[in-house]
Amino acid sequence: MTPETTAAAASHPVSSAGTRPRRHGAGGGRAVWMTVAGIVLLALNLRPALVAVSPLTPAIGREAGLSSPSISLLTSLPLLCFGLLAPVSPRLGRRLGMERALLVAMALVVAGTAIRLLPHMGALFGGTVVIGAGIAIGNVLLPGLIKRDFPHRVGSMMGVYSMTLFAGAAAAAGLTVPLQHLSGLGWRALLACWGALAVLALVVWLPQSRSRHRVSSRAAAEAAHPVRGLWRQPLAWHVAAFMGLQSLTYYAAAAWIPTLLKSAGLSQGAAGWMLSFSSLLGIAGSFLAPVLAERRMPAARVTVVSTLLCAAGITGLLVAPAGAPYGWMLLLGLGQGGAISLAMLFIVQRAPDTRHVAQLSSMAQCFGYILAACGPLALGTLHDATGSWTVPLLALLALLAAQGVFGVLAARDRHVRESGPVHP
């Protein structure tokens, strides 16, 4: 157990809604498992409704006559939603409480999925924005919920959370096209199928949203007030920079690796499978990294290892992309999975209480996902300008070097602090 989690447990941190950590004592085992199941189902819905669009873009483009820029916008909109709406999420959590705010998040995912069933292209884009808004809330608030309810198991629970994120993305990337072949459904119906997961999460999480916690008036007043001065703190920027750089390299690589491998001689099916294979390995990396960082070795060392794994995979793609693609994807998947889970873990560990978690999560994801939205476009522009993948891959290696530096800085055992009094 880390010093941060010990301090969190000792001080009984309040949530952004003014709630204390739940006490899971004797007879509370069922409540613990229901909370864990709810977190897993919520996390499982933070990627599939959006990732499932990517394998279907050829069909969507043919039927709707969308241009390449329009299709690119369809895949970039969610990232922009994640970034632009992240600052709103802590306010929603303070107003409604985290449980109810997360229920709203799943309701938005369900609503956005239903909107995309309408036979208009405006509904496709509008529904995607609604889904992105719901996921943005979940992205920001779920780490705070874990900090509050599992202060003694932050590393393992963040591992479960990050692993579930990758599992949802891998399932959507790998199963959407086979489901299309087996069912014969159109792309609208296929996208709606992934919305069924959100309905399940909504039903399971509903009892959690009705929970009540008694707190002191002082604790509630402090929790209702936003954290001051976070954007001026170097440690907060270290966490945000690590979050942004790992997101940028992940989404840039995910957008272009199939194209790169196809240009190296692999078939379209094999190139697409390599991306899914990488995501599957990311599940293992995303679970192992925070557990190792909390219990086995210094977090800075785990950060360096995950960065070096990513760099080794990118170097392999640079030198001999078709030579050992499974090896390159194994390295890249483990490294990327570890990086995203460490980014989430640092948000929780560098915050002294749940109120700070929500604000630091908001800052890191606002900066991170806006930066990530630029990654695929920047990599594609470099490729078009140079006519090869050499310069884009070298650029990714340079970004990974910066990612490693900021990761080591973010891994230092200290907390962000509020500047100024809690009350005006």
Coordinates of C-alpha atoms in Angstrom, one line a residue, residues 16 69 107 116 148 158 199 202 206 208 214 222 234 239 268 285 287 337 348 356 371 389 414 417 422:
S16 CA -16.8 15.5 -5.2
P69 CA -12.3 14.5 -44.1
A107 CA -27.9 7.3 -20.1
R116 CA -27.5 7.0 -34.4
R148 CA -13.0 7.0 -2.6
M158 CA -7.0 1.0 -11.5
V199 CA -28.2 -0.6 -21.2
L202 CA -27.4 1.4 -16.7
L206 CA -29.1 2.2 -10.9
Q208 CA -25.7 2.6 -6.7
R214 CA -24.0 10.9 5.9
E222 CA -15.5 21.6 1.0
P234 CA 4.2 21.8 -12.2
V239 CA 0.6 14.3 -15.0
Q268 CA -5.8 -5.7 -45.4
G285 CA -0.1 -4.5 -19.9
F287 CA -3.5 -4.7 -15.6
G337 CA -1.5 -0.8 -22.1
V348 CA -5.3 9.0 -8.5
H356 CA -8.6 16.6 -6.1
L371 CA -3.7 16.8 -27.9
W389 CA 6.6 6.3 -42.9
R414 CA 4.0 13.7 -3.8
R417 CA -2.2 20.9 -3.5
V422 CA -11.3 26.4 0.2

